[in-house]
Tab-separated table of C-alpha atoms in Angstrom:
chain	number	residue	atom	x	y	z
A	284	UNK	CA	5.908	1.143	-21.370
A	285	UNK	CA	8.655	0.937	-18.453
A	286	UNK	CA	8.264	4.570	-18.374
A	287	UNK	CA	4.871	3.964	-16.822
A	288	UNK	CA	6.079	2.884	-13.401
A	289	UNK	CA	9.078	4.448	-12.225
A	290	UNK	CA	11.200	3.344	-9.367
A	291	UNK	CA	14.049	5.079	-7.792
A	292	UNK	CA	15.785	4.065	-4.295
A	293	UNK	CA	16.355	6.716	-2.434
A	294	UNK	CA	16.764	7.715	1.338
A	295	UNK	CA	16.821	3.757	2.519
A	296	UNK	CA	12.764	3.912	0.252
A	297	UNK	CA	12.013	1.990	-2.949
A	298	UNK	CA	9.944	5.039	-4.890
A	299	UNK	CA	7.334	3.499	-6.922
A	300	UNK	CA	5.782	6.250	-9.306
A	301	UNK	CA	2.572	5.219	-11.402
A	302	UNK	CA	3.481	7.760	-14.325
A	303	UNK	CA	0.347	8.038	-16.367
A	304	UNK	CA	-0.868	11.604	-15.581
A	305	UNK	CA	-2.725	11.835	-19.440
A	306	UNK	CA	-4.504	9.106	-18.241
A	307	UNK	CA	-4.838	10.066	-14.366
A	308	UNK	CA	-2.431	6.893	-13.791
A	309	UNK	CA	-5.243	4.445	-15.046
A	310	UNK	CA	-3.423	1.170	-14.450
A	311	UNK	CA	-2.602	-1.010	-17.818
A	312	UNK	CA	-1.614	-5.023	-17.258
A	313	UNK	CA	2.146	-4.476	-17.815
A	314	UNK	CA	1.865	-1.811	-14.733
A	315	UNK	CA	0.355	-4.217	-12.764
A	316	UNK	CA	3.353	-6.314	-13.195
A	317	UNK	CA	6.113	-3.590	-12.472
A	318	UNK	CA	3.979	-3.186	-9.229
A	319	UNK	CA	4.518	-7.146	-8.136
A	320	UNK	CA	8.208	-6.665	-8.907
A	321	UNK	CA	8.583	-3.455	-6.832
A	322	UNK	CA	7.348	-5.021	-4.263
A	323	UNK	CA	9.618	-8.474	-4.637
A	324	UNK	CA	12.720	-5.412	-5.047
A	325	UNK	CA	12.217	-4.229	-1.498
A	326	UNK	CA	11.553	-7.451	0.465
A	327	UNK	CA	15.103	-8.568	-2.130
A	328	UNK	CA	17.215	-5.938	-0.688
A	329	UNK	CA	17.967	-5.249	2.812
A	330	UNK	CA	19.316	-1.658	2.380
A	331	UNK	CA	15.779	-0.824	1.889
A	332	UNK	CA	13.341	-0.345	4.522
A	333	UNK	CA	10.475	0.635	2.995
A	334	UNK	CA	8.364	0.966	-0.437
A	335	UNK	CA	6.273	4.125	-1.181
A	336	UNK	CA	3.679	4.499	-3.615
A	337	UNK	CA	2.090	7.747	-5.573
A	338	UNK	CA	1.223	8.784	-8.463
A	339	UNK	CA	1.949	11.552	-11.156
A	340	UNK	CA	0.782	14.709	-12.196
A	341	UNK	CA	-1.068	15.964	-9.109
A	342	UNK	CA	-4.615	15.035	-10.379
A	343	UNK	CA	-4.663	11.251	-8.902
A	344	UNK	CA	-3.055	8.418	-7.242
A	345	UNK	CA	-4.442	5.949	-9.412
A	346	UNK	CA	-7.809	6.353	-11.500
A	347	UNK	CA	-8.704	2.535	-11.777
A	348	UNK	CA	-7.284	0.159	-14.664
A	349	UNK	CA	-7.426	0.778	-18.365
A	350	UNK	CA	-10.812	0.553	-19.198
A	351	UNK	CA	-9.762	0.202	-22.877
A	352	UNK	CA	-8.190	-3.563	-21.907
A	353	UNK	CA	-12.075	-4.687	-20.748
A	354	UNK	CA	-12.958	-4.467	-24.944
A	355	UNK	CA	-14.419	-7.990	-25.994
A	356	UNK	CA	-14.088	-9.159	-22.484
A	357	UNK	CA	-15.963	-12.430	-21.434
A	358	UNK	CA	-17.047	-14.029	-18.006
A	359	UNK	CA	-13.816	-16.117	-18.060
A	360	UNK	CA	-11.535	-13.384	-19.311
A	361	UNK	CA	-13.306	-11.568	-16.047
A	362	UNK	CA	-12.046	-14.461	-13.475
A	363	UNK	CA	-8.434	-13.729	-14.503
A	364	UNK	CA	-8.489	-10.586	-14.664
A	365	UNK	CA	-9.620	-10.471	-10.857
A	366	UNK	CA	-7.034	-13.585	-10.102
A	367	UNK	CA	-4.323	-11.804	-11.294
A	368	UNK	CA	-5.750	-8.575	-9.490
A	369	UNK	CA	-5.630	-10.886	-6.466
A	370	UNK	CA	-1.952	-12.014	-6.976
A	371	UNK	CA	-0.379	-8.598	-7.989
A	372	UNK	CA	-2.469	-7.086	-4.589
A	373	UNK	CA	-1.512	-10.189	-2.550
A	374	UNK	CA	1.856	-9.321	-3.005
A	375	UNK	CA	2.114	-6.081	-2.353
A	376	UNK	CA	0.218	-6.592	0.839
A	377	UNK	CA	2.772	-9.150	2.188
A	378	UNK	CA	5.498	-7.072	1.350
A	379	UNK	CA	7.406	-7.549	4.675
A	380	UNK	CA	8.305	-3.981	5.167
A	381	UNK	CA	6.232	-0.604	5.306
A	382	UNK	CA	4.415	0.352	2.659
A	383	UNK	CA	3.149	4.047	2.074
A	384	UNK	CA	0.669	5.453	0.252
A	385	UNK	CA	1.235	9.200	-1.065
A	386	UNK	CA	-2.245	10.192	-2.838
A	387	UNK	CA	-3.017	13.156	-3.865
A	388	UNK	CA	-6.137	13.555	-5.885
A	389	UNK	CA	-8.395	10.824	-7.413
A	390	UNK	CA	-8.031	7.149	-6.333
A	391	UNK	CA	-10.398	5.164	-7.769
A	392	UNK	CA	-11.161	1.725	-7.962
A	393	UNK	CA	-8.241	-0.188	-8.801
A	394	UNK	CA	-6.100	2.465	-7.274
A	395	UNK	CA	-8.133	2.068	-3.832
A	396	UNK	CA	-7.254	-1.375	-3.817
A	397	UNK	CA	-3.791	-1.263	-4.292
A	398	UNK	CA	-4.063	2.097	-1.479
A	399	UNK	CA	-5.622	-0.240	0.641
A	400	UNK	CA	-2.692	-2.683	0.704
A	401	UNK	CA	-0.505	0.508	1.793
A	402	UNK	CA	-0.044	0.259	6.018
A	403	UNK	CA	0.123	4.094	5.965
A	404	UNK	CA	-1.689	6.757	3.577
A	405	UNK	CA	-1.089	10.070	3.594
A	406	UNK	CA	-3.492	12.684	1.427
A	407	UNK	CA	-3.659	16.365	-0.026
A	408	UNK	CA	-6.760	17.989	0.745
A	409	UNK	CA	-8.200	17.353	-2.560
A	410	UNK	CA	-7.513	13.407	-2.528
A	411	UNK	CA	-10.475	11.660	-2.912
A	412	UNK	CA	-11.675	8.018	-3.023
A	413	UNK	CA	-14.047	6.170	-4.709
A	414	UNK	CA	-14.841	2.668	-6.550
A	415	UNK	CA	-17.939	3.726	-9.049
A	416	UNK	CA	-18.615	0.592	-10.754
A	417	UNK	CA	-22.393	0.291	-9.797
A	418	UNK	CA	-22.753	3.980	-12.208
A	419	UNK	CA	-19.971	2.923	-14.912
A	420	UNK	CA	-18.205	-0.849	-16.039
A	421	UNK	CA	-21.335	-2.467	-13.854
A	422	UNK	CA	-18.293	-5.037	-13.044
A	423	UNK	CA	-17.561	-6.412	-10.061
A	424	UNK	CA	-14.542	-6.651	-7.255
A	425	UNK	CA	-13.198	-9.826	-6.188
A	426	UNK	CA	-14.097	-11.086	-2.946
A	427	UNK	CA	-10.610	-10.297	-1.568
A	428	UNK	CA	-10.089	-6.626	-2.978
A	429	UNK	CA	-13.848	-6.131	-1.287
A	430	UNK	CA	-12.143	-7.207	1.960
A	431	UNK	CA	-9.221	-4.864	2.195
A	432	UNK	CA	-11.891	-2.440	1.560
A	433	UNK	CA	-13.520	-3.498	4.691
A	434	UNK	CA	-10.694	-3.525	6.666
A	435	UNK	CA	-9.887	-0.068	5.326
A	436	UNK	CA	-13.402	1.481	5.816
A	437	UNK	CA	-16.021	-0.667	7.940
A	438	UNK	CA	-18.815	-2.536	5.878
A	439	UNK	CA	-21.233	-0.071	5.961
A	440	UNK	CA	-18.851	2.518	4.679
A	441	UNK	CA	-17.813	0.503	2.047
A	442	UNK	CA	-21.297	-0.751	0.851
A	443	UNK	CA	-22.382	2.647	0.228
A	444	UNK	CA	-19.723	3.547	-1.625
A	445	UNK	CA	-20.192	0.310	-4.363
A	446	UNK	CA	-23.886	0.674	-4.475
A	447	UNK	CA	-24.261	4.157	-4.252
A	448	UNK	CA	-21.143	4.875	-6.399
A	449	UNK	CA	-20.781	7.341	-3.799
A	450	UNK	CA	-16.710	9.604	-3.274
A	451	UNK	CA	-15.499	9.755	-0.136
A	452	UNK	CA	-13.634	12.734	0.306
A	453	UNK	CA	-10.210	13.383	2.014
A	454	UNK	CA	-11.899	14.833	5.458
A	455	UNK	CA	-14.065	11.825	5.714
A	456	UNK	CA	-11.650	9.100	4.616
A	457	UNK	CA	-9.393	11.116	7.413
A	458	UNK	CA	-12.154	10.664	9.646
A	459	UNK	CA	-12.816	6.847	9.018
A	460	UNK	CA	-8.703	5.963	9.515
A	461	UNK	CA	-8.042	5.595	6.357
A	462	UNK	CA	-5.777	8.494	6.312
A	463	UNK	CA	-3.215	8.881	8.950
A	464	UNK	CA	-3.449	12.715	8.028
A	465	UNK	CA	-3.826	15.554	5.476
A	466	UNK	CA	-1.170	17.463	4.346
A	467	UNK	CA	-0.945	20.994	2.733
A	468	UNK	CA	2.816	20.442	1.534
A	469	UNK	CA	2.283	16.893	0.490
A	470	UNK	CA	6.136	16.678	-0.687
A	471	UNK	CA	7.456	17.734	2.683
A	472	UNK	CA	4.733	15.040	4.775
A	473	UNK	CA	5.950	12.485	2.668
A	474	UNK	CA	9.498	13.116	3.513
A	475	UNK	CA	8.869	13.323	7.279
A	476	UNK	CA	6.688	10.329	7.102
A	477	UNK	CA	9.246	8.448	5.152
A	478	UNK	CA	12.161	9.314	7.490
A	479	UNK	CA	10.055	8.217	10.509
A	480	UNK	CA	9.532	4.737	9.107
A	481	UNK	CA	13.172	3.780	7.198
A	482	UNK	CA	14.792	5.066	10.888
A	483	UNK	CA	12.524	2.754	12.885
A	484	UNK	CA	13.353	-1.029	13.799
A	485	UNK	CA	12.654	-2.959	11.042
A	486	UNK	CA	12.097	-6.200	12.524
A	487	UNK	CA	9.189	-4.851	14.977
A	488	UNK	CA	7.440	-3.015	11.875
A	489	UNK	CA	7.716	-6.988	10.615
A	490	UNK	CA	6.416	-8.194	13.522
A	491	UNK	CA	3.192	-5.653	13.333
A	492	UNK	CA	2.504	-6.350	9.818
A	493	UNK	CA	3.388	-10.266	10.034
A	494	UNK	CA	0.350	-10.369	13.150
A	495	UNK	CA	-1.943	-8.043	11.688
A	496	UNK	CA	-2.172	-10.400	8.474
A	497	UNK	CA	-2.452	-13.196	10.581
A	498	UNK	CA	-5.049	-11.952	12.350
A	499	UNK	CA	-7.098	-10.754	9.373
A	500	UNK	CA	-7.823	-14.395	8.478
A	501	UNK	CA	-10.267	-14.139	11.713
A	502	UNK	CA	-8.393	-16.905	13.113
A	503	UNK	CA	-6.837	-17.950	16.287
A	504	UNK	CA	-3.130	-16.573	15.907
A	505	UNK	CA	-0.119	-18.418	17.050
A	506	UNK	CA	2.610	-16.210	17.365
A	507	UNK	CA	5.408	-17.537	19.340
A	508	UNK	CA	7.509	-17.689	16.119
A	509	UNK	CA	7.053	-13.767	15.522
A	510	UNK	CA	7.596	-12.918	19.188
A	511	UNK	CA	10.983	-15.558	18.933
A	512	UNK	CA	12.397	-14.082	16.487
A	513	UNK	CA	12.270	-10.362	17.530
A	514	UNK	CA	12.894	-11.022	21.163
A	515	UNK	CA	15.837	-13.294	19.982
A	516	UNK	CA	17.285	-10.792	17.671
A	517	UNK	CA	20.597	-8.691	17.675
A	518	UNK	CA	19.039	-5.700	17.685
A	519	UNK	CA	16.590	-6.024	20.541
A	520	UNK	CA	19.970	-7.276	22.941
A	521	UNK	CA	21.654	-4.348	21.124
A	522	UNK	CA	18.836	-1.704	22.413
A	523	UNK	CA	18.332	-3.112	25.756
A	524	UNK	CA	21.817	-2.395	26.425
A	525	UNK	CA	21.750	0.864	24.285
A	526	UNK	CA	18.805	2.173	26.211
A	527	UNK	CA	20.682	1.630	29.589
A	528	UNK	CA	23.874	2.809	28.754
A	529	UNK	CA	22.453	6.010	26.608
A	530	UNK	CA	23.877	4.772	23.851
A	531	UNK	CA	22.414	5.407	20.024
A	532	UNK	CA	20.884	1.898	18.335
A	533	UNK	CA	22.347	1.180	14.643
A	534	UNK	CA	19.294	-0.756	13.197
A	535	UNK	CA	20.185	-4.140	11.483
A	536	UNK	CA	17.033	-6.264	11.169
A	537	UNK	CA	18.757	-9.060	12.929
């Protein structure tokens, strides 16, 4: 089972691999939970800057949960299952550092959600994306995992994908935002991708993510606490005077 998810820390990144590939990376409970501890790993340690996400195999990202852990399932088992959904996918979205999506191939369902948590995604040319419940469980999505999806695609986008059961392919999910781009060497991308973000200053990548959750609650956003702390930091005093003297920034996140 702990073969399922593997994690390696390399490069400054917490590697999170979803290591299913007989079973296109369908998602099973226990790799839910090595997903919420991957992402309590990198906000744990400071050496890391960033957690990426893909998938095995070459054939998909993630192809939804299990659908053999749905036998004998009842309304209540259903609320759980969706709250704990919720949690693991709450978690990973407040992850205070970048989190990036590598997909190549399917990502389905489950898989979209936890891509949608990602703040960038990056695709092969034959990555695709889809949620077709309405044509196969007839389940449902929580009311949260159907909001990241909004964010992600638009409303109308996203309710013809549910009810239609309709794929979005890699050129249109490019197209919409979801993808920052499409890559023919997927391995090299990643790398370039990954070295952008881990050599960037981590506490304004906070600061981004910390405002853009706040201000997907739709509510009026105080942030004079964000704006404190990276204004009052070391490193911003530490690049002012590097910028003016020509003089390379070392990073902290304080």
């Amino acid at each position: 089972m702990s073969d399922e998810v593997l994690t390696e820390v390399t490069r400054r990144s917490l590697r999170v691999t979803f290591n299913r590939p007989e079973a296109r990376n369908a998602m099973t409970f226990e790799m839910y939970r090595k997903l919420a501890e991957a992402a309590a790993q990198v906000d744990a340690d400071d050496e890391l800057r960033a957690l990426v996400l893909r998938g095995a195999g070459g054939r998909a990202f993630v192809a939804g949960t299990d659908i053999a852990q749905f036998r004998g399932f009842t309304g209540e088992d259903g609320v759980a299952y969706e709250q704990r959904i919720d949690e693991v996918l709450g978690a990973l979205a407040a992850v205070h550092k970048p989190v990036i999506a590598v997909i190549d191939g399917h990502c389905v369902g489950g898989g979209l959600g936890i891509a949608c948590c990602a703040d960038v995604r990056i695709g092969s040319a034959t990555s695709s994306f889809s949620v077709p419940i309405a044509r196969t469980l007839g389940n449902t999505l929580s009311a949260n995992t159907l909001r990241r999806l909004v964010r992600a695609f638009g409303e109308p986008r996203t309710a013809s994908m549910l009810m239609t059961a309709r794929k979005v392919d890699a050129q249109e999910a490019l197209d919409s935002g979801f993808l920052t781009s499409l890559a023919e060497d997927l391995d090299s991308e990643a790398e370039a991708l990954i070295d952008r973000v881990v050599t960037g200053a981590p506490l304004t990548q906070w600061a981004i993510k910390e405002n853009l959750r706040r201000l997907s609650a739709g509510e009026p956003v105080d942030d004079s606490d964000v704006v404190s702390t990276v204004y009052g930091s070391r490193d911003f005093a530490a690049a002012v005077e590097g910028f003016l003297t020509k003089t390379p920034v070392e990073w902290t996140g304080e």
